[in-house]
């Protein structure tokens, strides 16, 4: 998982020579869910991070994420910083 000031990336190493990289702009993030199932996930601090996106884009699911609670919080904080800096495109503001 890589977070920049504008994008969020999930990098899956499928094999020695196979890599999938998924990217989404931070403005498209609507919500982040963290799921830890079972005792082993709690003991070893692993979980699944699901990033819900706006529009027709598929949700991002990051399975077996180490320290999923911290990763999820970092994604949300990066999204909030993005909105503060660039605004929420398409959002209606009241004055």
Short mmCIF file of N, CA and C in Angstrom, two decimals:
data_model
loop_
_atom_site.label_atom_id
_atom_site.label_comp_id
_atom_site.label_asym_id
_atom_site.label_seq_id
_atom_site.Cartn_x
_atom_site.Cartn_y
_atom_site.Cartn_z
N UNK A 1 0.85 -1.17 0.00
CA UNK A 1 0.00 0.00 0.00
C UNK A 1 0.89 1.24 0.00
N UNK A 2 0.59 2.17 -0.91
CA UNK A 2 1.34 3.42 -1.00
C UNK A 2 0.33 4.56 -1.06
N UNK A 3 0.56 5.59 -0.25
CA UNK A 3 -0.30 6.77 -0.25
C UNK A 3 0.55 7.98 -0.59
N UNK A 4 0.15 8.71 -1.64
CA UNK A 4 0.82 9.96 -1.97
C UNK A 4 -0.09 11.11 -1.58
N UNK A 5 0.26 12.34 -1.95
CA UNK A 5 -0.59 13.47 -1.60
C UNK A 5 -1.85 13.54 -2.48
N UNK A 6 -1.92 12.74 -3.56
CA UNK A 6 -3.09 12.77 -4.44
C UNK A 6 -3.68 11.40 -4.74
N UNK A 7 -2.92 10.32 -4.55
CA UNK A 7 -3.39 9.00 -4.94
C UNK A 7 -3.11 7.95 -3.87
N UNK A 8 -3.85 6.86 -4.01
CA UNK A 8 -3.70 5.69 -3.15
C UNK A 8 -3.46 4.49 -4.06
N UNK A 9 -2.43 3.72 -3.77
CA UNK A 9 -2.06 2.57 -4.59
C UNK A 9 -2.06 1.30 -3.76
N UNK A 10 -2.53 0.21 -4.37
CA UNK A 10 -2.39 -1.11 -3.78
C UNK A 10 -1.54 -1.92 -4.75
N UNK A 11 -0.48 -2.51 -4.23
CA UNK A 11 0.44 -3.29 -5.05
C UNK A 11 0.37 -4.74 -4.59
N UNK A 12 -0.03 -5.64 -5.52
CA UNK A 12 -0.11 -7.07 -5.24
C UNK A 12 0.98 -7.78 -6.01
N UNK A 13 1.84 -8.49 -5.29
CA UNK A 13 2.88 -9.30 -5.93
C UNK A 13 2.29 -10.70 -6.10
N UNK A 14 1.87 -11.05 -7.34
CA UNK A 14 1.23 -12.34 -7.60
C UNK A 14 2.23 -13.48 -7.69
N UNK A 15 3.39 -13.20 -8.24
CA UNK A 15 4.44 -14.20 -8.39
C UNK A 15 5.76 -13.45 -8.48
N UNK A 16 6.82 -14.17 -8.80
CA UNK A 16 8.13 -13.53 -8.89
C UNK A 16 8.11 -12.43 -9.96
N UNK A 17 7.43 -12.70 -11.08
CA UNK A 17 7.43 -11.75 -12.19
C UNK A 17 6.09 -11.06 -12.39
N UNK A 18 5.10 -11.37 -11.57
CA UNK A 18 3.77 -10.81 -11.77
C UNK A 18 3.37 -9.84 -10.68
N UNK A 19 3.06 -8.62 -11.07
CA UNK A 19 2.64 -7.59 -10.13
C UNK A 19 1.41 -6.87 -10.67
N UNK A 20 0.42 -6.65 -9.82
CA UNK A 20 -0.75 -5.84 -10.16
C UNK A 20 -0.70 -4.58 -9.31
N UNK A 21 -0.91 -3.43 -9.96
CA UNK A 21 -0.95 -2.15 -9.25
C UNK A 21 -2.30 -1.50 -9.52
N UNK A 22 -3.03 -1.20 -8.45
CA UNK A 22 -4.31 -0.51 -8.56
C UNK A 22 -4.15 0.87 -7.96
N UNK A 23 -4.78 1.88 -8.59
CA UNK A 23 -4.62 3.27 -8.15
C UNK A 23 -5.98 3.95 -8.14
N UNK A 24 -6.16 4.81 -7.14
CA UNK A 24 -7.37 5.64 -7.09
C UNK A 24 -6.98 7.02 -6.56
N UNK A 25 -7.61 8.03 -7.11
CA UNK A 25 -7.40 9.39 -6.65
C UNK A 25 -8.08 9.54 -5.29
N UNK A 26 -7.42 10.24 -4.37
CA UNK A 26 -7.97 10.40 -3.02
C UNK A 26 -9.33 11.10 -3.01
N UNK A 27 -9.64 11.89 -4.03
CA UNK A 27 -10.94 12.57 -4.08
C UNK A 27 -12.09 11.59 -4.27
N UNK A 28 -11.81 10.39 -4.77
CA UNK A 28 -12.85 9.39 -5.05
C UNK A 28 -13.19 8.53 -3.84
N UNK A 29 -12.42 8.64 -2.77
CA UNK A 29 -12.66 7.82 -1.59
C UNK A 29 -13.86 8.35 -0.82
N UNK A 30 -14.80 7.44 -0.51
CA UNK A 30 -15.97 7.82 0.27
C UNK A 30 -15.92 7.29 1.70
N UNK A 31 -15.40 6.07 1.86
CA UNK A 31 -15.35 5.49 3.19
C UNK A 31 -14.30 4.39 3.23
N UNK A 32 -13.83 4.08 4.42
CA UNK A 32 -12.83 3.03 4.62
C UNK A 32 -13.32 2.14 5.75
N UNK A 33 -13.32 0.82 5.49
CA UNK A 33 -13.72 -0.16 6.50
C UNK A 33 -12.55 -1.06 6.81
N UNK A 34 -12.37 -1.38 8.08
CA UNK A 34 -11.35 -2.31 8.51
C UNK A 34 -12.05 -3.50 9.15
N UNK A 35 -11.67 -4.72 8.73
CA UNK A 35 -12.30 -5.92 9.26
C UNK A 35 -11.21 -6.89 9.74
N UNK A 36 -11.29 -7.25 11.00
CA UNK A 36 -10.41 -8.27 11.56
C UNK A 36 -11.29 -9.40 12.07
N UNK A 37 -11.15 -10.58 11.44
CA UNK A 37 -11.97 -11.72 11.82
C UNK A 37 -11.14 -12.75 12.56
N UNK A 38 -11.57 -13.12 13.69
CA UNK A 38 -10.94 -14.19 14.41
C UNK A 38 -9.80 -13.76 15.32
N UNK A 39 -9.40 -14.70 16.14
CA UNK A 39 -8.37 -14.46 17.14
C UNK A 39 -7.01 -14.23 16.49
N UNK A 40 -6.69 -14.99 15.44
CA UNK A 40 -5.37 -14.86 14.81
C UNK A 40 -5.17 -13.48 14.20
N UNK A 41 -6.20 -12.94 13.57
CA UNK A 41 -6.09 -11.58 13.02
C UNK A 41 -5.81 -10.57 14.13
N UNK A 42 -6.46 -10.75 15.27
CA UNK A 42 -6.25 -9.85 16.40
C UNK A 42 -4.84 -10.02 16.99
N UNK A 43 -4.41 -11.27 17.14
CA UNK A 43 -3.10 -11.52 17.74
C UNK A 43 -1.98 -10.99 16.86
N UNK A 44 -2.07 -11.27 15.54
CA UNK A 44 -1.01 -10.87 14.63
C UNK A 44 -1.25 -9.51 13.97
N UNK A 45 -2.33 -8.85 14.35
CA UNK A 45 -2.66 -7.49 13.89
C UNK A 45 -2.77 -7.39 12.37
N UNK A 46 -3.53 -8.34 11.78
CA UNK A 46 -3.81 -8.33 10.36
C UNK A 46 -5.30 -8.12 10.16
N UNK A 47 -5.66 -7.67 8.96
CA UNK A 47 -7.06 -7.50 8.65
C UNK A 47 -7.26 -7.14 7.19
N UNK A 48 -8.48 -6.86 6.85
CA UNK A 48 -8.84 -6.47 5.49
C UNK A 48 -9.27 -5.01 5.50
N UNK A 49 -8.70 -4.21 4.60
CA UNK A 49 -9.08 -2.81 4.44
C UNK A 49 -9.91 -2.73 3.16
N UNK A 50 -11.13 -2.21 3.27
CA UNK A 50 -11.99 -1.99 2.11
C UNK A 50 -12.17 -0.49 1.93
N UNK A 51 -11.80 0.01 0.76
CA UNK A 51 -11.92 1.43 0.45
C UNK A 51 -13.08 1.59 -0.52
N UNK A 52 -14.16 2.23 -0.05
CA UNK A 52 -15.32 2.49 -0.90
C UNK A 52 -15.06 3.73 -1.73
N UNK A 53 -15.40 3.64 -3.01
CA UNK A 53 -15.12 4.72 -3.94
C UNK A 53 -16.39 5.32 -4.50
N UNK A 54 -16.25 6.56 -4.99
CA UNK A 54 -17.38 7.25 -5.61
C UNK A 54 -17.54 6.80 -7.05
N UNK A 55 -18.75 6.89 -7.54
CA UNK A 55 -19.00 6.60 -8.96
C UNK A 55 -19.01 5.12 -9.25
N UNK A 56 -18.65 4.80 -10.48
CA UNK A 56 -18.72 3.42 -10.94
C UNK A 56 -17.45 2.63 -10.67
N UNK A 57 -16.46 3.25 -10.07
CA UNK A 57 -15.20 2.55 -9.78
C UNK A 57 -15.45 1.45 -8.75
N UNK A 58 -14.76 0.34 -8.92
CA UNK A 58 -14.89 -0.78 -7.98
C UNK A 58 -14.24 -0.42 -6.65
N UNK A 59 -14.77 -1.01 -5.58
CA UNK A 59 -14.15 -0.81 -4.28
C UNK A 59 -12.78 -1.46 -4.27
N UNK A 60 -11.86 -0.91 -3.50
CA UNK A 60 -10.52 -1.46 -3.35
C UNK A 60 -10.52 -2.33 -2.10
N UNK A 61 -10.05 -3.55 -2.23
CA UNK A 61 -9.99 -4.45 -1.09
C UNK A 61 -8.55 -4.90 -0.92
N UNK A 62 -7.98 -4.61 0.24
CA UNK A 62 -6.59 -4.92 0.56
C UNK A 62 -6.62 -5.99 1.65
N UNK A 63 -6.43 -7.26 1.24
CA UNK A 63 -6.53 -8.37 2.18
C UNK A 63 -5.19 -8.61 2.88
N UNK A 64 -5.25 -9.23 4.01
CA UNK A 64 -4.06 -9.58 4.81
C UNK A 64 -3.17 -8.37 5.05
N UNK A 65 -3.80 -7.25 5.35
CA UNK A 65 -3.06 -6.02 5.58
C UNK A 65 -2.47 -6.02 6.99
N UNK A 66 -1.17 -5.83 7.07
CA UNK A 66 -0.49 -5.72 8.36
C UNK A 66 -0.88 -4.39 9.00
N UNK A 67 -1.25 -4.43 10.27
CA UNK A 67 -1.68 -3.23 11.00
C UNK A 67 -2.80 -2.49 10.23
N UNK A 68 -3.87 -3.24 9.93
CA UNK A 68 -4.97 -2.72 9.11
C UNK A 68 -5.59 -1.46 9.71
N UNK A 69 -5.70 -1.39 11.03
CA UNK A 69 -6.30 -0.21 11.66
C UNK A 69 -5.48 1.04 11.38
N UNK A 70 -4.16 0.91 11.44
CA UNK A 70 -3.29 2.06 11.15
C UNK A 70 -3.37 2.43 9.68
N UNK A 71 -3.32 1.42 8.79
CA UNK A 71 -3.41 1.68 7.35
C UNK A 71 -4.71 2.36 6.98
N UNK A 72 -5.82 1.88 7.54
CA UNK A 72 -7.11 2.50 7.26
C UNK A 72 -7.17 3.94 7.72
N UNK A 73 -6.63 4.19 8.90
CA UNK A 73 -6.60 5.55 9.43
C UNK A 73 -5.74 6.46 8.56
N UNK A 74 -4.60 5.94 8.06
CA UNK A 74 -3.73 6.73 7.18
C UNK A 74 -4.43 7.09 5.87
N UNK A 75 -5.20 6.17 5.34
CA UNK A 75 -5.95 6.44 4.11
C UNK A 75 -6.96 7.56 4.35
N UNK A 76 -7.72 7.47 5.44
CA UNK A 76 -8.71 8.50 5.76
C UNK A 76 -8.06 9.86 6.01
N UNK A 77 -6.93 9.88 6.72
CA UNK A 77 -6.24 11.14 6.98
C UNK A 77 -5.70 11.75 5.68
N UNK A 78 -5.19 10.91 4.78
CA UNK A 78 -4.71 11.42 3.49
C UNK A 78 -5.86 11.99 2.67
N UNK A 79 -7.02 11.33 2.74
CA UNK A 79 -8.22 11.83 2.04
C UNK A 79 -8.64 13.19 2.60
N UNK A 80 -8.64 13.32 3.91
CA UNK A 80 -9.03 14.59 4.54
C UNK A 80 -8.05 15.71 4.17
N UNK A 81 -6.74 15.42 4.16
CA UNK A 81 -5.75 16.43 3.76
C UNK A 81 -5.96 16.83 2.30
N UNK A 82 -6.29 15.86 1.45
CA UNK A 82 -6.53 16.15 0.03
C UNK A 82 -7.72 17.10 -0.11
N UNK A 83 -8.81 16.81 0.60
CA UNK A 83 -10.02 17.65 0.52
C UNK A 83 -9.72 19.05 1.04
N UNK A 84 -8.96 19.16 2.12
CA UNK A 84 -8.59 20.48 2.65
C UNK A 84 -7.78 21.29 1.64
N UNK A 85 -6.89 20.61 0.93
CA UNK A 85 -6.00 21.31 -0.01
C UNK A 85 -6.67 21.60 -1.35
N UNK A 86 -7.38 20.61 -1.91
CA UNK A 86 -7.91 20.75 -3.27
C UNK A 86 -9.42 20.92 -3.33
N UNK A 87 -10.11 20.73 -2.22
CA UNK A 87 -11.56 20.85 -2.22
C UNK A 87 -12.22 19.54 -2.61
N UNK A 88 -13.50 19.47 -2.35
CA UNK A 88 -14.27 18.28 -2.67
C UNK A 88 -15.00 18.54 -3.98
N UNK A 89 -14.42 18.14 -5.07
CA UNK A 89 -14.99 18.41 -6.39
C UNK A 89 -16.39 17.86 -6.49
N UNK A 90 -17.32 18.70 -6.93
CA UNK A 90 -18.69 18.30 -7.10
C UNK A 90 -19.53 18.47 -5.84
N UNK A 91 -18.93 18.79 -4.73
CA UNK A 91 -19.68 18.96 -3.48
C UNK A 91 -20.35 20.32 -3.47
N UNK A 92 -21.53 20.37 -2.90
CA UNK A 92 -22.26 21.62 -2.76
C UNK A 92 -21.92 22.23 -1.42
N UNK A 93 -21.49 23.46 -1.42
CA UNK A 93 -21.16 24.13 -0.16
C UNK A 93 -22.23 25.16 0.16
N UNK A 94 -22.52 25.29 1.43
CA UNK A 94 -23.49 26.29 1.88
C UNK A 94 -22.74 27.46 2.48
N UNK A 95 -23.24 28.65 2.22
CA UNK A 95 -22.58 29.85 2.76
C UNK A 95 -23.39 30.48 3.84
#
